[in-house]
Coordinates of C-alpha atoms in Angstrom, one line a residue:
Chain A
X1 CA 10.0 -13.4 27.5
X2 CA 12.5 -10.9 25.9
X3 CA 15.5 -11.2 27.7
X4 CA 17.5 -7.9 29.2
X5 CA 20.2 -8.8 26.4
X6 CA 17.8 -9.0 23.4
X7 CA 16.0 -5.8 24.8
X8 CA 19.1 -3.9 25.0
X9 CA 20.5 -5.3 21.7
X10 CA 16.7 -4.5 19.8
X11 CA 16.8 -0.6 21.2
X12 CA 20.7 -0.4 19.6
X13 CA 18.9 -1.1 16.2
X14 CA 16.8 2.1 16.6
X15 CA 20.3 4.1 16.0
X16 CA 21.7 4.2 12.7
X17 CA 25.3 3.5 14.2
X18 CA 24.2 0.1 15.7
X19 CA 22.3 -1.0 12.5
X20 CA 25.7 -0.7 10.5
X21 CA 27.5 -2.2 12.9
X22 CA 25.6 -5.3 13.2
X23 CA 24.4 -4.9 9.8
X24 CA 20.7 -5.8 11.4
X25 CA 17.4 -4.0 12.0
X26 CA 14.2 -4.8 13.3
X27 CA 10.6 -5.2 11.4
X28 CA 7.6 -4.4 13.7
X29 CA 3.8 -5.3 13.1
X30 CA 1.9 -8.4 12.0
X31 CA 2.0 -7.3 8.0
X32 CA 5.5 -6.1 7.9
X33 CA 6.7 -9.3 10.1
X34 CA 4.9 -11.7 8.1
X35 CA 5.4 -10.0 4.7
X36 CA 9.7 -10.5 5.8
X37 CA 9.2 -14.0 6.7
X38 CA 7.5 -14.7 3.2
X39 CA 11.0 -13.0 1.8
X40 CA 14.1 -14.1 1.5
X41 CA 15.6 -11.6 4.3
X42 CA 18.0 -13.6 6.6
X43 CA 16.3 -13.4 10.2
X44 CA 18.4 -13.4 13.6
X45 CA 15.3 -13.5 15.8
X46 CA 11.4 -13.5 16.1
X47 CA 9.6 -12.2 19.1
X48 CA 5.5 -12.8 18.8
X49 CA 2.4 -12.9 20.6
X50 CA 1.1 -16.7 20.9
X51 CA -2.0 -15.4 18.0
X52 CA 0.9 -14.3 15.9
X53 CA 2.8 -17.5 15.8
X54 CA -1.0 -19.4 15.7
X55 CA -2.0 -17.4 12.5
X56 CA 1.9 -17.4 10.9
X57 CA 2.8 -21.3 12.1
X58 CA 2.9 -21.9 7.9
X59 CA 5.6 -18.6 7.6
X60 CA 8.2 -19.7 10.4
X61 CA 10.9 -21.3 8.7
X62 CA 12.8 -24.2 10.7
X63 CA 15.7 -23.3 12.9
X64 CA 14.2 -20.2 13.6
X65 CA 14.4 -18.4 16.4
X66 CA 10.7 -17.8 17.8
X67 CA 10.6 -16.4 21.2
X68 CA 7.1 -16.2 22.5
X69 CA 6.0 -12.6 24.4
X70 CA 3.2 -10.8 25.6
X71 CA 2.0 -7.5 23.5
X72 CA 3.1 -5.0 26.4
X73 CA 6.8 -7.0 26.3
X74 CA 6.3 -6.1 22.2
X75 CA 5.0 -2.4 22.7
X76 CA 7.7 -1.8 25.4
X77 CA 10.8 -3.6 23.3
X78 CA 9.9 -1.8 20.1
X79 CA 9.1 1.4 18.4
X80 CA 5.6 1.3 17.7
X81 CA 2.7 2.8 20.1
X82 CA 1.0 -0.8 20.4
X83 CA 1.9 -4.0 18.7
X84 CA 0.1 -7.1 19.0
X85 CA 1.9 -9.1 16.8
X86 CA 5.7 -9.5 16.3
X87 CA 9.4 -8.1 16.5
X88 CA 11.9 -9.5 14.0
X89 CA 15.5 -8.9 13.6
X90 CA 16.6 -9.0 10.5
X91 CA 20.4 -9.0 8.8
X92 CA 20.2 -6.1 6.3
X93 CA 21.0 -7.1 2.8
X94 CA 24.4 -7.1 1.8
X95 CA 25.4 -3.5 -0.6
X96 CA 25.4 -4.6 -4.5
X97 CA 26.6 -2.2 -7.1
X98 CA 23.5 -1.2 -9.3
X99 CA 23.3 -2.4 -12.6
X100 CA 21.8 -0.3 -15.3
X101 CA 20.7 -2.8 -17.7
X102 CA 18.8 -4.5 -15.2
X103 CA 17.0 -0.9 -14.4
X104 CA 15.6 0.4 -17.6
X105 CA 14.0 3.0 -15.2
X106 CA 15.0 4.5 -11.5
X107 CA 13.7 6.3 -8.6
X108 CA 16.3 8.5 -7.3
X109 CA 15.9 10.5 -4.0
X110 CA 18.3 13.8 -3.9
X111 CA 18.3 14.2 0.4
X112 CA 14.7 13.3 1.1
X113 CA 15.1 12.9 5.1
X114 CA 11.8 12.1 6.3
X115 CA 11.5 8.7 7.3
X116 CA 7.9 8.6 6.5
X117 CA 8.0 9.8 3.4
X118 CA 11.1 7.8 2.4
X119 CA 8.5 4.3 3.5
X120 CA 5.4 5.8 1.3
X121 CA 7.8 6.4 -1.7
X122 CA 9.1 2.7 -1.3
X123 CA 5.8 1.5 -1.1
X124 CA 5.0 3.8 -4.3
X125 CA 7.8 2.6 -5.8
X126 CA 6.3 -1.2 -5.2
X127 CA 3.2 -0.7 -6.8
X128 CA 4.3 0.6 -10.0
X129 CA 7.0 -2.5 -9.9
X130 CA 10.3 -1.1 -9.9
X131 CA 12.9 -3.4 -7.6
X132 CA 15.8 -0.7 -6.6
X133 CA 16.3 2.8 -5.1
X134 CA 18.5 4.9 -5.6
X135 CA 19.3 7.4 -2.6
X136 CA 21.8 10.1 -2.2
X137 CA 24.6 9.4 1.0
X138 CA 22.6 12.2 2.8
X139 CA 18.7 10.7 2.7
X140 CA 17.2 9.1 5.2
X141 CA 17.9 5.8 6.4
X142 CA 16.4 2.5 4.4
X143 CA 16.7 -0.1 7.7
X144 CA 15.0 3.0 9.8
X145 CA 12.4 1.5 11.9
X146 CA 9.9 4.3 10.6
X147 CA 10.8 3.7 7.1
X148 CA 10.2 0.3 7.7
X149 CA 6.7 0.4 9.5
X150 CA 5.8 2.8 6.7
X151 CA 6.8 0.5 3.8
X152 CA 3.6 -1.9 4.6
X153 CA 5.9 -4.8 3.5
X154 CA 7.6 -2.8 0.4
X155 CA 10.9 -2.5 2.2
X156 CA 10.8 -6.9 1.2
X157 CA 11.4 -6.1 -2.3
X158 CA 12.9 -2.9 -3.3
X159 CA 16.5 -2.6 -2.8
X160 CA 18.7 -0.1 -1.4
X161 CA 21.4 2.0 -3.0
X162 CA 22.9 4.6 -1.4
X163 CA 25.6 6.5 -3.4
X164 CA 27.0 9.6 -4.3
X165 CA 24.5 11.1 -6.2
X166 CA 26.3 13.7 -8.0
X167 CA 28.9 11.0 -9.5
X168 CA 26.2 8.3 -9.9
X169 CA 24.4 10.6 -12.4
X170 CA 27.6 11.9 -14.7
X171 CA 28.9 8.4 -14.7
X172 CA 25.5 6.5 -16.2
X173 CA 25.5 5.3 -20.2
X174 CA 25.1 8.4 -22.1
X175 CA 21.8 7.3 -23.6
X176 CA 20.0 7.5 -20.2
X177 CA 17.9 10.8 -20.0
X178 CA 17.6 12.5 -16.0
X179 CA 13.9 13.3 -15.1
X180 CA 13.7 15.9 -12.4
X181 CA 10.5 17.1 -10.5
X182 CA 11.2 21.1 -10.3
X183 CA 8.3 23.9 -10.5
X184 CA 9.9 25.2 -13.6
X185 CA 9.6 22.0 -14.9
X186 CA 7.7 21.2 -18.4
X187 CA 3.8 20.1 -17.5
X188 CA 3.6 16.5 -17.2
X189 CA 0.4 16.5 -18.5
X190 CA 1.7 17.6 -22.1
X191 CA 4.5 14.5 -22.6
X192 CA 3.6 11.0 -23.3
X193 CA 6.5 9.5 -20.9
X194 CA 8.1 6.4 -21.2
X195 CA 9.6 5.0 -17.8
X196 CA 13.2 4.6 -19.3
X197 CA 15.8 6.7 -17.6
X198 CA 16.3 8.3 -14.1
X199 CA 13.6 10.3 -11.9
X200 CA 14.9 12.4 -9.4
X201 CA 12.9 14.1 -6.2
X202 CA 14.1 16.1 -4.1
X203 CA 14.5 17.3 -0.5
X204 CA 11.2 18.2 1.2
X205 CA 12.5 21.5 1.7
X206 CA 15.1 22.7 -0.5
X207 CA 14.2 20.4 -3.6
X208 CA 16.7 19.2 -6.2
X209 CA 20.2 20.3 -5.4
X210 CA 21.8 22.5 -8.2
X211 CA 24.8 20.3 -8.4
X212 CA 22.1 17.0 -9.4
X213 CA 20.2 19.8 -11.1
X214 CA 22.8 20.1 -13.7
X215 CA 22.8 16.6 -14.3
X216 CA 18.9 17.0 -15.0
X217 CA 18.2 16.8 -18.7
X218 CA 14.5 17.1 -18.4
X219 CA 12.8 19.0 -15.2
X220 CA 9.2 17.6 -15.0
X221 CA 6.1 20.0 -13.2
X222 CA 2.9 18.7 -12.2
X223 CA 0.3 21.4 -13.3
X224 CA -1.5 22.7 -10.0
X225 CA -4.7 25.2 -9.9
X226 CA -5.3 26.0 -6.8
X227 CA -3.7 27.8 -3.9
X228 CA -1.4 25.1 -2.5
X229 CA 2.4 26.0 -2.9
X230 CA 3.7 22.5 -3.3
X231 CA 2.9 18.8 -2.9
X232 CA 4.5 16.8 -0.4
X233 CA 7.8 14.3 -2.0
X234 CA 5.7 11.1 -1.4
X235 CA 2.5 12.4 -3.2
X236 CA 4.6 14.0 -6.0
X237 CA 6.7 10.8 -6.4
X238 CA 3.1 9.0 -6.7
X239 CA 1.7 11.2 -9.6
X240 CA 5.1 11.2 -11.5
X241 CA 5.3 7.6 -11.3
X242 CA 1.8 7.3 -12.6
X243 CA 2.5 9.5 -15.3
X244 CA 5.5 7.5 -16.3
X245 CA 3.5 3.9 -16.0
X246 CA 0.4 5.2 -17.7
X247 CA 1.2 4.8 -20.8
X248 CA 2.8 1.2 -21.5
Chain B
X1 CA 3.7 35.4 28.4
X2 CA 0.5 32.9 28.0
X3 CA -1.5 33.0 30.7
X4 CA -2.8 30.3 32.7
X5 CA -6.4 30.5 31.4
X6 CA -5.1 30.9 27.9
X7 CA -3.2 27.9 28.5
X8 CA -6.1 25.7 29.5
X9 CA -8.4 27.2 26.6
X10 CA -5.2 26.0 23.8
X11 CA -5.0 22.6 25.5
X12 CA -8.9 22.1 25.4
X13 CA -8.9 22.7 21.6
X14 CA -7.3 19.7 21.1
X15 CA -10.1 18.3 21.8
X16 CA -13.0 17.8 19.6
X17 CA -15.7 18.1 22.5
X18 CA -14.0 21.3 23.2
X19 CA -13.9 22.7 19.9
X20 CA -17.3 21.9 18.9
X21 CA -18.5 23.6 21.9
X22 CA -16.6 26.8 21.3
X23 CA -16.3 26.4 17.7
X24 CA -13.0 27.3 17.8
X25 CA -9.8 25.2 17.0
X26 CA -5.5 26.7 17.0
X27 CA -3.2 26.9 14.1
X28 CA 0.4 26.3 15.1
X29 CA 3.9 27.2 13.2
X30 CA 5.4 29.6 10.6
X31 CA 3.5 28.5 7.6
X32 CA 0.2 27.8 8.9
X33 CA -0.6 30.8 11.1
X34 CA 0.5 32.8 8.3
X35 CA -1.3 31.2 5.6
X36 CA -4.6 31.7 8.5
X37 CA -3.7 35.6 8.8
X38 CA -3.8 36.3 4.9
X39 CA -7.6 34.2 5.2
X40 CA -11.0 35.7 6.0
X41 CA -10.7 33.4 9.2
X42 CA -12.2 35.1 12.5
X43 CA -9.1 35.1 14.7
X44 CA -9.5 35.2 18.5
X45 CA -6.0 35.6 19.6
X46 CA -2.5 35.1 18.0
X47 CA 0.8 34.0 20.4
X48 CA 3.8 34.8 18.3
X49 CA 7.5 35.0 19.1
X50 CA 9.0 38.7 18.4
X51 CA 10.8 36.9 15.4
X52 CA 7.6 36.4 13.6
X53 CA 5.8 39.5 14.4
X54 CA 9.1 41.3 13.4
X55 CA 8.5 39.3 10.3
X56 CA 5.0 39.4 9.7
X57 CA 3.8 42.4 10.8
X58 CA 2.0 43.2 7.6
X59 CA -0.3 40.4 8.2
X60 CA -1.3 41.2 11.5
X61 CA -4.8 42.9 11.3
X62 CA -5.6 46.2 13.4
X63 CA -7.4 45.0 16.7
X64 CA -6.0 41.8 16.2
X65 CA -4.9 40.5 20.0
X66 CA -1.1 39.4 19.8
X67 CA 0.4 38.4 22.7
X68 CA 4.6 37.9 22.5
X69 CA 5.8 34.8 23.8
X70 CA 9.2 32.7 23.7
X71 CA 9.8 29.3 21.8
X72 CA 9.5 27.1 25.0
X73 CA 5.8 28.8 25.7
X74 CA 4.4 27.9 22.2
X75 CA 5.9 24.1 22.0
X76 CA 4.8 23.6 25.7
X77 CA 1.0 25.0 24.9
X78 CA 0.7 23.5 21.4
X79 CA 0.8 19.8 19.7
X80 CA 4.1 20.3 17.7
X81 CA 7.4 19.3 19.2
X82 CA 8.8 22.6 18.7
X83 CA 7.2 25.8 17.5
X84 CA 9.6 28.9 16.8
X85 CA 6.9 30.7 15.5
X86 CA 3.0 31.6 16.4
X87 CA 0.3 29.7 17.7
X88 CA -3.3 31.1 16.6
X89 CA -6.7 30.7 18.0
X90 CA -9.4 30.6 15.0
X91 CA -13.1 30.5 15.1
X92 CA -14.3 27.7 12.6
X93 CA -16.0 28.5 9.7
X94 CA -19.9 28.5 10.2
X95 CA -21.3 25.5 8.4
X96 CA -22.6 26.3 4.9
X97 CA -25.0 23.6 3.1
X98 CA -23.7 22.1 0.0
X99 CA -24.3 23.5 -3.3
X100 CA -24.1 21.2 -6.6
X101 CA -24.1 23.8 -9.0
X102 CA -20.7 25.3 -7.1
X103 CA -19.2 22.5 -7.6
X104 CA -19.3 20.3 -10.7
X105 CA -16.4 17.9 -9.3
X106 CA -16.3 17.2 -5.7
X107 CA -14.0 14.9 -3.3
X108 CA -15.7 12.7 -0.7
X109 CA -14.0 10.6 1.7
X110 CA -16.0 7.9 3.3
X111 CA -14.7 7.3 7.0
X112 CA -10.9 8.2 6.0
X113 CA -10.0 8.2 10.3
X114 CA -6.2 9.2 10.3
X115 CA -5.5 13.1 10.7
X116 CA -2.4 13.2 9.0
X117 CA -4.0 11.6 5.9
X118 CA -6.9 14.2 5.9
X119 CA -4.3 16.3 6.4
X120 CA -2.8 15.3 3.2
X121 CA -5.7 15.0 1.2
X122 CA -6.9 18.5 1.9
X123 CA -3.2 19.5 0.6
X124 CA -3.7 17.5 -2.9
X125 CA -7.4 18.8 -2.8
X126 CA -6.0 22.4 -3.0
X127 CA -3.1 21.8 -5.4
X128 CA -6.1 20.4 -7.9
X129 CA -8.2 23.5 -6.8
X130 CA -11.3 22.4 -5.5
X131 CA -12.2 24.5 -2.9
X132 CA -14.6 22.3 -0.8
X133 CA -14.8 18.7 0.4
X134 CA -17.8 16.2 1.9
X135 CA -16.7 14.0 4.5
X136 CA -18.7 11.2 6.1
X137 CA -19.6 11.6 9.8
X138 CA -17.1 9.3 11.1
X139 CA -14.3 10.6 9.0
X140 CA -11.3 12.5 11.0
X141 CA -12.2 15.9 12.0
X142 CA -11.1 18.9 9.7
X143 CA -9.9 20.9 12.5
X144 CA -7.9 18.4 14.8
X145 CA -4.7 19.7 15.1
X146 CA -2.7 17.3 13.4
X147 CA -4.9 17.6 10.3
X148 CA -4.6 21.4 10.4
X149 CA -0.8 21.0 10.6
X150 CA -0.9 18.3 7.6
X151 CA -2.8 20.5 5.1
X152 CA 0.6 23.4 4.9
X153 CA -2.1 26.2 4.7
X154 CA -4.8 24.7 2.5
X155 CA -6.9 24.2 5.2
X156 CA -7.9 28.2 4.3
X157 CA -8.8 27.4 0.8
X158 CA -10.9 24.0 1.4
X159 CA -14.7 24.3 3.3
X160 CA -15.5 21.0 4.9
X161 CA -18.6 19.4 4.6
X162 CA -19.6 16.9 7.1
X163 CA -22.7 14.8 5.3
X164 CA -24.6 11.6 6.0
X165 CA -23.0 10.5 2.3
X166 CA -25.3 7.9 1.7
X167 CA -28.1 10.0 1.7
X168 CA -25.8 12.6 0.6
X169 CA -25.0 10.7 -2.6
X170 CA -28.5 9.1 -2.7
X171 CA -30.0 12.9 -2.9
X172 CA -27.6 14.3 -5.9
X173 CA -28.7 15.1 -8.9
X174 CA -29.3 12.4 -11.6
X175 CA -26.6 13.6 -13.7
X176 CA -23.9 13.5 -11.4
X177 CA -21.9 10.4 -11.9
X178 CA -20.2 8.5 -8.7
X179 CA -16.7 7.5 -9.2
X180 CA -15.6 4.9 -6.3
X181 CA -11.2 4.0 -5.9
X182 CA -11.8 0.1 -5.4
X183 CA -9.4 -2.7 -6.1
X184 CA -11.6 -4.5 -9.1
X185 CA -12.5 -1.2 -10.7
X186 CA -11.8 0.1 -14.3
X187 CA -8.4 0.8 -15.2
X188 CA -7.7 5.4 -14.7
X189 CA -5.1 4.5 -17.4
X190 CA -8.0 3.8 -20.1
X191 CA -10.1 5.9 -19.7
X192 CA -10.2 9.9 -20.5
X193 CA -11.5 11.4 -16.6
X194 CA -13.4 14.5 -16.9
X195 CA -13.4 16.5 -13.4
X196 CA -17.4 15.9 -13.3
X197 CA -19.1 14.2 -10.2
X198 CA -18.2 13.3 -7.7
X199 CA -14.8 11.1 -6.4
X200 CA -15.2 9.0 -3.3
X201 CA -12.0 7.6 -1.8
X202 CA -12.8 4.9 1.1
X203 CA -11.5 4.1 5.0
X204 CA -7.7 3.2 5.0
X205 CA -8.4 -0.6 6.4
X206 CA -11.7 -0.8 4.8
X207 CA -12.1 0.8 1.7
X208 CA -15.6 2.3 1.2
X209 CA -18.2 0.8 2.9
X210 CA -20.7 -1.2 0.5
X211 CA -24.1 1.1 1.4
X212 CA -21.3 4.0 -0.4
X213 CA -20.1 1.5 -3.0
X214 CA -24.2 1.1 -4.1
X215 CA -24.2 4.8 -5.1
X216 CA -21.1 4.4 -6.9
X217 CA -21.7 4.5 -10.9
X218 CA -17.7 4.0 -12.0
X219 CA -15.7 2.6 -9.8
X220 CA -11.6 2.9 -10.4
X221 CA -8.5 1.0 -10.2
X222 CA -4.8 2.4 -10.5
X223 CA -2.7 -0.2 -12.1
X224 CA 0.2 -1.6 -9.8
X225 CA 2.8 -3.8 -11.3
X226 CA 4.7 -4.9 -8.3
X227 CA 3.8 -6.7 -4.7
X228 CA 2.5 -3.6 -3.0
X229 CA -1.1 -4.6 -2.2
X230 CA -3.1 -1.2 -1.6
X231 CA -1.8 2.4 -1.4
X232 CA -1.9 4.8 1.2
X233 CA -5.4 6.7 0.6
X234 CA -3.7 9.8 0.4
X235 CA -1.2 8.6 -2.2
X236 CA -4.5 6.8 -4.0
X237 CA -6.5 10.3 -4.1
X238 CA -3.5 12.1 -5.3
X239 CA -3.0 10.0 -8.5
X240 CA -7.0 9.3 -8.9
X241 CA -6.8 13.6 -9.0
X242 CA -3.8 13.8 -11.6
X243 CA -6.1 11.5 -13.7
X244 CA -9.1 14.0 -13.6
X245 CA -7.4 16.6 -14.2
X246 CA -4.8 15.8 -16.9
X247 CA -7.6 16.1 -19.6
X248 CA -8.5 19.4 -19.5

């Protein structure tokens, strides 16, 4: 059974506030769940059905907390419509300064606010193996519980780093060229890209902002031929990064 | 003000039954209803706010039923949290058989179930501009709501064509070649993609089914380099597009 104490303590991690000031958040689902107990997340608590713990014995470290629950206890503690699996709480991972030798190549996001398409970008950013993000102060929030769910595990190993975006860009080595996705961009079709530098996307409505415009040293468009106005961040993130990984 | 009938018609479109039988679906908020007003769409009835007729009134068509309502009417009749806007009433498009010789390159999804991905895909469809797409019977219905609300307006640039695709595929011409997104297929990276045939993208749990994948005469693989173990199928068809169409 969850008790009123854990339930209470669970919905605070729904709120931004409470996350930062327990520095926890919780992972809902049977992949996300057991995708963060096959990482190296520090865990506070596990709440799972008796078929989760079953299939998962292998994954539940000793000393762990595993409280055993029904799905409706799991559907009603969390944030997902049904869940038959498992609730974790996790501690967040602790803020590191980002190292540019160790990143040949970054995904920056300039105010993208939707948590679902911050989740598919991480996962995105999985795939095509790159182990940081970059985020301005104002995008959406990594430890979200929507960003989470939408991660499909991703959110396990890409790491977080919010700063200000603006400074972050005019302060990296001067060798490091800024990729920007803009509609007056050059045709990404046309350049042979090599993933060393900085791509930026922006918000999903205003795009780039012109102050981290300025800091753009090459705007990159994705030739379109129909009607459509624009691609959504997520999908234009997924094209870029193809076009960047295509060709090592 | 929406009337009581009205209001009973609007919440029956939401439902497939319904829609089918008066083959007739809605088109909510700002963008959409717009996009649907500049189409050859048959339009049974518009509910607007005074802020968008004042803004649109260009685009709404002599004879045209408009009937001025307030904010809370639109959200409270409609699927979208909040709607500002217009809320339109549309008659579907009367189903057209397939022609090959229209279309040399053609998107089919096999059993793809979630609306906002259709949604999506008919977004990327229309960036690429192809201006139809084949859908198995069991995929997510082109004129749900949600899918109507994910597509931005493409939905007026993209005819829908609901097939039995294994006969569908089974019946093409011999020329046309089958390319299938699957986990052990060729590399998109190696190979120079010419927008001929057909593309097939598969169920999001599922993939394609294996009577689909028999028809299938190439099937691709996007390179991931990380931990991510699939992509979204929206994300999937967006990048398997880029790769068709970078070539020509």
């Amino acid at each position: 059974m969850i008790s009123k104490g854990a339930l209470k303590y669970i919905r605070s991690l729904q709120i931004k506030k409470y996350r930062l000031l327990h520095q926890a958040f919780t992972v809902e689902g049977e992949k996300s769940v057991a995708e963060l107990l096959q990482s190296d997340f520090v865990l506070e608590s596990v709440f799972a059905t008796q078929k989760f713990i079953d299939k998962h014995t292998s994954l539940l470290r000793k000393g762990l907390e595993v409280v055993q629950v029904s799905e409706e206890e799991l559907s009603k503690a969390g944030s997902m419509e049904s869940n038959n699996a498992a609730l974790a709480i996790a501690k967040m991972r602790p803020a590191a300064a980002f190292s540019w030798e160790e990143h040949p190549f970054v995904l920056a996001l300039d105010e993208v606010r939707d948590p679902g398409n911050l989740g598919t970008i991480i996962r995105i950013a999985d795939w095509y193996g790159l182990t940081s993000i970059v985020l301005s102060e104002n995008s959406a929030d990594f430890y979200n519980q929507k960003v989470i769910a939408a991660t499909m595990g991703s959110f396990t190993r890409i790491l977080p780093h919010y700063v200000d975006l603006a400074s972050f860009l005019k302060n990296r080595p001067k060798s490091v060229p800024v990729f920007g996705a803009a509609l007056e961009g050059e045709n990404v079709h046309h350049l042979e890209l090599q993933p060393t530098g900085v791509l930026v996307m922006g918000n999903e409505s205003h795009g780039i902002r012109p102050e981290i415009m300025q800091q753009v040293t090459q705007p990159l468009h994705i030739p379109g031929r129909g009607g459509a106005e624009s691609l959504n961040v997520g999908t234009a993130t997924a094209i870029l990064l193809d076009n960047f990984f295509r060709n090592i």
